[in-house]
Amino acid sequence: MTITASVDKPAQPKSWLRRHVAVRAFLTAPSGVASVVALAVLVGVAVVAPLYLDARATETDIAGSWAGVGADHWLGTDALGRDTFARVMVATRLTLLLGLAAGAISIGLGVAFGLLAAVSRGRWRTALLRGLDAALCIPAILMAIFAGAIFGGGVNGAVVGVGLALCFPIARITSTLALSIGGREYISAARVLGVRPLRLMFRYTLPNISESLVVAFTLSIVSGVLFISALSFLGLGTQAPEFDWGGLLSEGVANIAIAPAGALGPAIAIAFTALTLSLTGEALARACNPVLWTSSRKQRRAAPPEPTAVPVAAPAETEGGEPVLRVDDLVVTVPGAVGPVDIVKGVSFAVAPGQVLGIVGESGSGKTMTALAVAGLAPPSGTVGGTITLTGRRLADLSKAELDALLARELSVVFQDPSSALNPALRVGVQMTLSARIIRKLRRSAAYQLAAAKLRDVHIGAPDRQLKAYPHQLSGGMRQRVMIGTGLMAEPSVLIADEPTTALDVTVQAQIMDLLEEINTGDRSTSIILISHNLALVSQNCDRVLVMYCGRIVEDLDLDQLLTDPKHPYTRALLAAMPKPGGPREAPMATIGGEVPDIAAPPAGCPFHPRCAVAVDRCRTDLPPLVIHPEDRARRVACHVVEGAGV
Amino acid sequence: MPRPCRCPAWASRGLEDGHEMSTALEASPGTPADGVAGPTRRLVREGREGRAGSWTRFVLRRVVGLVTALLALLVAVFVMVRLIPGDPVINALGTDATPETIARLNAENGFDKPLYEQFLSYVSNLFQGDLGRSFITNEPVTQIIGQRIGPSLQLAIVALALVFLVSIPLGMVAGGVTQGGRHRRIEVAFTSVTGMFAAIPDYLTATILAFLFAVQIQLFPVAGADGPQSLVLPVLAVSAGPIMTLARLVRLETLNVLSNDYIRTARSQRLPRRTIYGRHALPNVLTAALTIGGLLFANLIGGAVIVENVFARPGLGSTLVQAVVAKEYVVVQGVTIVLGAIVIGVIMLVDVALALVDPRSLTRST
């Protein structure tokens, strides 16, 4: 729904089209069709049955009492020889009318009460809403019985009682809806213009919530039928010779041993109504929620174009022997709005023991998905292609159990936002030690001692006390320390830190980065993959840097090369956009013009060409491959313009 | 969805921790084993006292809420009973009662006094445990309720336990299986089946169960309240609908919880599935399930009142119905107050239980 500030058109009339779409959405849902048919059947029977079956339903025939189920009497007869099927059919009219009356009372009272609570101010509103909450605590059926007795018992009492009992949920929904639109601009504007509360209520508020209330009304009328039947069933509603389904059911149950079909008939009728209620509610809710109309269809459409296969140079040999992690031609595909989308399109890199590898790129560059895929955390609906080798073992060759054991032991992930990455309902100690206790089978006390030691390693004092704390009792920086400490529990070879400082204050950021450096240079010389959009952070902390753009690596280079001789125009642009300490403050911040392209529909050729200052014709048609720079074997770059890199 | 609390109180405490941290470190360095020594223990105690403060505030708020709700209940019931047209004694006994009896009962019940005096004596009698006497049998209402409340509460409590025990695993498994749009067919089947059964009213379920098990198979007694066997059918009848409703809710909440970052953290630790569900997801799902536990109990009490009549259980339900038919307003009023008070009390208890499971709700404003 759009918000308009116009005061002269309070009701915001929906276009004919929107309403049409809503009706179609209602009717195309299977539950919508079924509920329309079921409602039509109910109303049809209520109108027609008393015209034709009244005689059979009311005329007594003592000789024919307790007749069995047969062609003459589909559901047998009762003690007075009256046809049960006819009685159930005829009772439909009275049952529905009573339900309708009770529903109407509940709607009238509920809407009035709800609006009153919504338009009143200050203490009155609080008092009314509190009263509503208290009323909702009382079991509705109890209230219906109580109020029914007060209002004289019998049918009239039952209708008023049920109406009263059902009005509180309606009042609650009305007040919630009215309060939620109360802050809208056209209401405030009307109030400022001096529109009286009553007029405000009926001309401005009510029309705008009426569509949502329709659902509540429908449910309330059919609940009315069920509640009235319940009271009649207890003998507190209709009295003989009047009969409705509840009364018939209670007679049937009393004689269930003699004539079981006598109870079956009204039971089926009530169950049918109850199911109609649930179907109608579901279909109406669907029609009132525009999000559900189209979402299911959009997903399948034409297959996406195959990504152009581009040769990717293998990463340069890592120094210091066998890489601890090696990724070859990683492709991650996830379902998108118009079909599968490759978020990562052939990424290869290697991490040496003790190395800090930075992966930089703007959001949507695929850097986080690369890391998640390596950690085995790609979304279950997606697919991961390529080869990942961790401490010399190819992950694809391992069984599920071996893979779990290897990843649990050798790889940990520290996520961006420590306040959501820690379970709010578990004490710090529990979440830190779960993996040690369950995967490594450590005893509880040993696991807690280990956790306390790790907390000390990440400079958290009084670790035994912090282990007993809940995450919300810690500051943001403390939480991220806890996350890192948790990651260190298994003493992994590789620690992936995905934007570990983005959610933190600047002063805390520096502490966390110092901590990561300490872990990297410590006894175990853990390798770290640092993922960030912040080139400054990466350039201060990494040995080697991958620059990613649109799911691909565009440049892979050493820290020295990054600082002194970046080749790719995108890397240069990132560096230029980096604020320099000591630089002139008055100078405007350099930015990269243009926008990051949609990864589902990247531009042809080099995806960076629309933003590139040095692009040539070829960049618009041919995707540049990632090649090892001929004069600089330690660098890979994907650009037609860079000298020596073009094919 | 519960969100982590970021209120200033905790934030500032976090900062204090930072300062105290260094002192604690200097005072008790060494191995993890002696970490609880000296200053650390002092800090632990201080932390507990801090939490005790918020507990006191929390309990105070809850008590105020409880008293308000009970007062509203008393006033509403009092006003409604006094709205009845005509003389309450004649309504109950009929016009052929002797004038002496009518005058005596009117005087005993104070119906001849002004309304505010009636209300004051009604409240003061209530605090002395006096809910009045039946016009017809002259039996104290508290005694009638005392004799009959046992079977009703038993039914509602057993049903509540069954609802939680069945619907939470059912909803969590359904949520786990259908997570991320997988197994659409299972999702459709689950939603339609639970939706259907949730819609069937409890008196109907009771009738069908009585017919199937008691009349056809004769497996369980169809009437009475003797022994645990007599509880089986009523409990099933009362809990079938709420089980389905709660299972649907738990499935949605499970989907919600599983999409959280901390579940991804747990997956990154390669914890087995049962640990992720049992240790990480369950406490969070439980919070949501408990939140509606109080209202669920209200429904179950209401269901018990009706279903007791099907199975001829001598509980409050049948008492209530008989009193309504006999126009015995004093009894109706007493039963309504007692059941209403029980429900309100249970809702408050659920709040407290919630605070124990999820300590964040202590500081959440309600």
Coordinates of C-alpha atoms in Angstrom, one line a residue, chain A residues 130-131 134 136-143 145-153 164 225-231 233-236 246 249 253 256-257 260-261 263-264 266-268 270-272 274-275 277-278 282 296 299 368 372 375-377 380-381 400 403-405 407-409 411-413 415-417 419-427 430-432 434-439 441 448-450 452-453 456 459-466 468-470 472-475 478-479 483 486-487 498, chain B residues 2 4-6 10-11 13-15 17-18 20-22 24-25 28-36 40 43-44 46-48 51 68-69 72-73 76-78 80-81 83-85 179-180 182 184 191-192 195-197 199-201 203-204 207-208 210-211 215-216 248 260-272 274-275 279-281 283-284 287 294-295 297-299 301-303 305-306 309-310 320-321 324-325 327 329 332-333 335-336 339-340 343-344 347 356-360 363 366:
Chain A
R130 CA -5.3 -3.4 29.1
G131 CA -9.0 -4.3 29.7
A134 CA -7.7 -9.1 30.3
L136 CA -9.0 -12.1 26.0
C137 CA -7.6 -14.1 29.0
I138 CA -11.0 -15.5 29.8
P139 CA -11.9 -18.6 27.8
A140 CA -14.3 -17.5 25.1
I141 CA -16.8 -20.4 25.7
L142 CA -16.9 -19.7 29.4
M143 CA -17.7 -16.0 28.7
I145 CA -22.0 -19.4 28.8
F146 CA -21.8 -16.8 31.5
A147 CA -23.1 -13.9 29.3
G148 CA -25.7 -16.2 27.8
A149 CA -27.0 -17.0 31.3
I150 CA -27.0 -13.3 32.3
F151 CA -29.0 -12.4 29.2
G152 CA -31.8 -14.7 30.0
G153 CA -30.6 -18.1 28.7
L164 CA -20.1 -10.7 23.4
V225 CA -22.1 -20.8 14.1
L226 CA -19.7 -23.2 15.9
F227 CA -20.1 -21.4 19.2
I228 CA -23.9 -21.4 19.1
S229 CA -23.9 -25.0 18.1
A230 CA -21.6 -25.7 21.2
L231 CA -24.1 -23.9 23.5
F233 CA -25.1 -29.0 22.3
L234 CA -24.8 -28.3 26.0
G235 CA -28.6 -27.6 26.2
L236 CA -28.0 -23.8 26.7
G246 CA -25.9 -28.4 18.2
L249 CA -25.9 -33.4 17.9
V253 CA -25.1 -38.3 21.3
I256 CA -25.7 -42.9 20.2
A257 CA -26.0 -46.6 21.1
P260 CA -25.4 -43.8 15.7
A261 CA -26.3 -42.1 12.4
A263 CA -25.2 -38.2 15.8
L264 CA -23.2 -38.6 12.6
P266 CA -25.2 -33.1 12.6
A267 CA -21.5 -34.0 13.3
I268 CA -20.8 -34.0 9.6
I270 CA -20.7 -29.0 11.9
A271 CA -17.4 -30.4 10.6
F272 CA -18.2 -29.2 7.1
A274 CA -15.7 -25.8 10.4
L275 CA -13.6 -26.8 7.4
L277 CA -14.2 -21.7 7.9
S278 CA -10.6 -22.7 7.7
E282 CA -6.8 -19.2 4.3
S296 CA 5.3 -18.7 -6.9
Q299 CA 10.7 -18.5 -10.4
T368 CA 31.3 -13.7 1.0
L372 CA 30.8 -19.6 2.6
A375 CA 33.4 -23.5 4.6
G376 CA 30.6 -25.7 3.3
L377 CA 27.9 -23.1 4.2
P380 CA 21.1 -25.7 0.5
S381 CA 19.2 -24.6 -2.6
K400 CA 29.9 -36.6 4.9
L403 CA 34.1 -33.8 5.7
D404 CA 32.4 -32.7 8.9
A405 CA 35.4 -33.9 10.9
L407 CA 36.0 -28.9 8.5
A408 CA 35.3 -28.9 12.3
R409 CA 39.0 -29.4 13.0
L411 CA 38.5 -24.4 9.5
S412 CA 36.6 -21.8 11.5
V413 CA 34.5 -18.8 10.5
F415 CA 31.0 -13.7 11.0
Q416 CA 30.2 -10.0 10.4
D417 CA 27.7 -9.2 13.2
S419 CA 25.2 -9.8 18.0
S420 CA 23.3 -12.0 15.6
A421 CA 26.0 -14.7 15.2
L422 CA 25.8 -15.7 18.9
N423 CA 22.7 -17.5 20.0
P424 CA 20.8 -15.1 22.4
A425 CA 19.2 -17.9 24.4
L426 CA 22.4 -19.8 25.3
R427 CA 25.1 -18.9 27.7
V430 CA 27.5 -23.4 26.3
Q431 CA 27.9 -22.2 22.7
M432 CA 31.7 -22.1 23.0
L434 CA 29.2 -27.5 22.2
S435 CA 31.5 -28.5 19.4
A436 CA 34.4 -29.5 21.7
R437 CA 32.0 -31.7 23.8
I438 CA 30.0 -33.2 21.0
I439 CA 32.5 -33.5 18.1
K441 CA 34.0 -35.8 23.0
Y448 CA 35.0 -25.3 29.8
Q449 CA 38.7 -25.0 30.8
L450 CA 39.6 -24.9 27.2
A452 CA 38.3 -20.2 29.5
A453 CA 41.9 -20.5 28.1
R456 CA 42.1 -15.4 27.9
H459 CA 42.0 -10.9 26.1
I460 CA 38.8 -11.4 27.9
G461 CA 39.3 -11.1 31.7
A462 CA 37.5 -13.1 34.3
P463 CA 36.7 -15.8 31.6
D464 CA 34.9 -18.0 34.0
R465 CA 32.4 -15.3 34.7
Q466 CA 32.0 -14.4 31.0
K468 CA 28.2 -17.8 32.4
A469 CA 27.0 -14.6 30.7
Y470 CA 24.4 -14.4 28.0
H472 CA 23.3 -9.7 25.4
Q473 CA 25.2 -9.0 28.6
L474 CA 28.4 -8.4 26.6
S475 CA 29.4 -5.3 24.6
M478 CA 33.4 -8.5 23.7
R479 CA 31.0 -10.5 21.6
M483 CA 33.2 -15.3 18.4
T486 CA 34.9 -19.9 19.7
G487 CA 36.6 -20.1 16.3
D498 CA 34.0 -12.2 7.1
Chain B
P2 CA 12.7 -11.7 20.2
P4 CA 18.8 -9.1 21.5
C5 CA 18.4 -6.3 23.9
R6 CA 20.6 -3.3 23.4
W10 CA 23.6 -3.7 29.7
A11 CA 25.8 -1.7 27.4
R13 CA 27.7 -2.9 32.3
G14 CA 29.7 -4.2 29.4
L15 CA 31.9 -1.2 29.6
D17 CA 33.3 -5.3 32.6
G18 CA 36.1 -4.0 30.4
E20 CA 37.1 -4.6 36.0
M21 CA 38.5 -7.1 33.5
S22 CA 42.1 -5.8 33.8
A24 CA 40.7 -9.3 37.6
L25 CA 43.4 -10.4 35.2
S28 CA 44.3 -13.9 39.4
P29 CA 46.6 -14.9 36.6
G30 CA 47.5 -18.5 36.1
T31 CA 45.8 -21.6 34.9
P32 CA 42.2 -21.9 33.9
A33 CA 41.6 -24.1 37.0
D34 CA 42.1 -21.3 39.6
G35 CA 40.2 -18.8 37.5
V36 CA 37.3 -18.7 40.0
T40 CA 36.6 -13.3 40.1
L43 CA 32.5 -10.2 40.4
V44 CA 30.2 -13.2 40.0
E46 CA 27.9 -8.7 42.0
G47 CA 26.6 -9.9 38.7
R48 CA 23.9 -12.0 40.5
R51 CA 20.2 -9.5 38.0
T68 CA -5.3 -5.3 37.7
A69 CA -6.5 -8.3 35.6
A72 CA -11.2 -6.2 36.1
L73 CA -12.5 -9.7 36.2
A76 CA -17.0 -7.2 35.1
V77 CA -18.6 -10.3 36.6
F78 CA -20.3 -8.2 39.4
M80 CA -23.0 -8.3 34.6
V81 CA -24.7 -10.3 37.3
L83 CA -27.6 -6.3 35.0
I84 CA -30.0 -9.3 35.1
P85 CA -33.5 -8.0 35.0
Q179 CA 13.2 -25.2 5.4
G180 CA 14.3 -22.9 2.5
R182 CA 12.3 -27.6 0.1
R184 CA 6.9 -28.2 -1.1
T191 CA -0.5 -27.1 6.4
S192 CA -3.7 -28.5 5.0
G195 CA -5.5 -26.6 9.2
M196 CA -8.3 -29.1 8.8
F197 CA -8.0 -30.6 12.3
A199 CA -10.8 -26.2 12.6
I200 CA -12.8 -29.1 14.1
P201 CA -14.4 -27.9 17.4
Y203 CA -17.1 -31.0 21.2
L204 CA -17.2 -32.6 17.8
T207 CA -18.4 -37.0 20.0
I208 CA -16.4 -38.8 17.3
A210 CA -16.8 -41.3 22.1
F211 CA -18.5 -43.0 19.2
V215 CA -19.2 -47.4 21.6
Q216 CA -17.6 -49.3 18.7
R248 CA 1.6 -24.8 12.7
N260 CA 19.2 -16.8 12.0
D261 CA 22.9 -16.1 11.8
Y262 CA 23.6 -18.1 15.0
I263 CA 22.3 -21.2 13.2
R264 CA 24.9 -20.6 10.5
T265 CA 27.5 -20.2 13.2
A266 CA 26.5 -23.6 14.6
R267 CA 26.6 -25.1 11.0
S268 CA 30.1 -23.6 10.5
Q269 CA 31.1 -25.6 13.6
R270 CA 29.8 -28.8 11.8
L271 CA 27.6 -29.6 14.8
P272 CA 25.4 -32.6 14.1
R274 CA 20.3 -33.0 16.3
T275 CA 22.5 -30.7 18.3
R279 CA 20.5 -27.1 21.7
H280 CA 20.5 -24.1 19.4
A281 CA 17.0 -23.9 17.9
P283 CA 15.3 -22.8 23.3
N284 CA 14.4 -20.1 20.9
T287 CA 10.2 -19.1 23.9
G294 CA -1.2 -19.1 28.7
L295 CA -3.8 -18.4 26.1
F297 CA -4.4 -23.0 28.6
A298 CA -7.4 -20.7 28.6
N299 CA -8.7 -22.5 25.5
I301 CA -10.0 -24.9 30.3
G302 CA -12.9 -23.8 28.0
G303 CA -12.6 -27.1 26.1
V305 CA -15.8 -27.3 30.4
I306 CA -17.6 -28.5 27.2
N309 CA -20.4 -32.9 29.4
V310 CA -19.8 -35.4 26.5
L320 CA -21.7 -24.7 35.3
V321 CA -24.2 -26.0 32.8
V324 CA -27.1 -22.0 34.1
V325 CA -30.1 -24.1 33.4
K327 CA -30.6 -19.9 36.8
Y329 CA -26.3 -17.0 39.3
V332 CA -22.3 -19.3 37.7
Q333 CA -20.6 -16.2 39.1
V335 CA -17.3 -20.7 38.7
T336 CA -16.5 -17.9 36.3
L339 CA -11.8 -20.4 36.3
G340 CA -11.0 -16.9 35.1
V343 CA -6.3 -18.7 33.7
I344 CA -5.0 -15.3 34.6
I347 CA -0.7 -16.6 32.1
L356 CA 13.6 -18.2 33.2
V357 CA 14.0 -19.7 29.7
D358 CA 14.8 -16.4 28.1
P359 CA 16.5 -13.9 30.4
R360 CA 16.1 -11.1 27.9
T363 CA 14.2 -6.2 30.6
T366 CA 5.5 -5.2 28.5

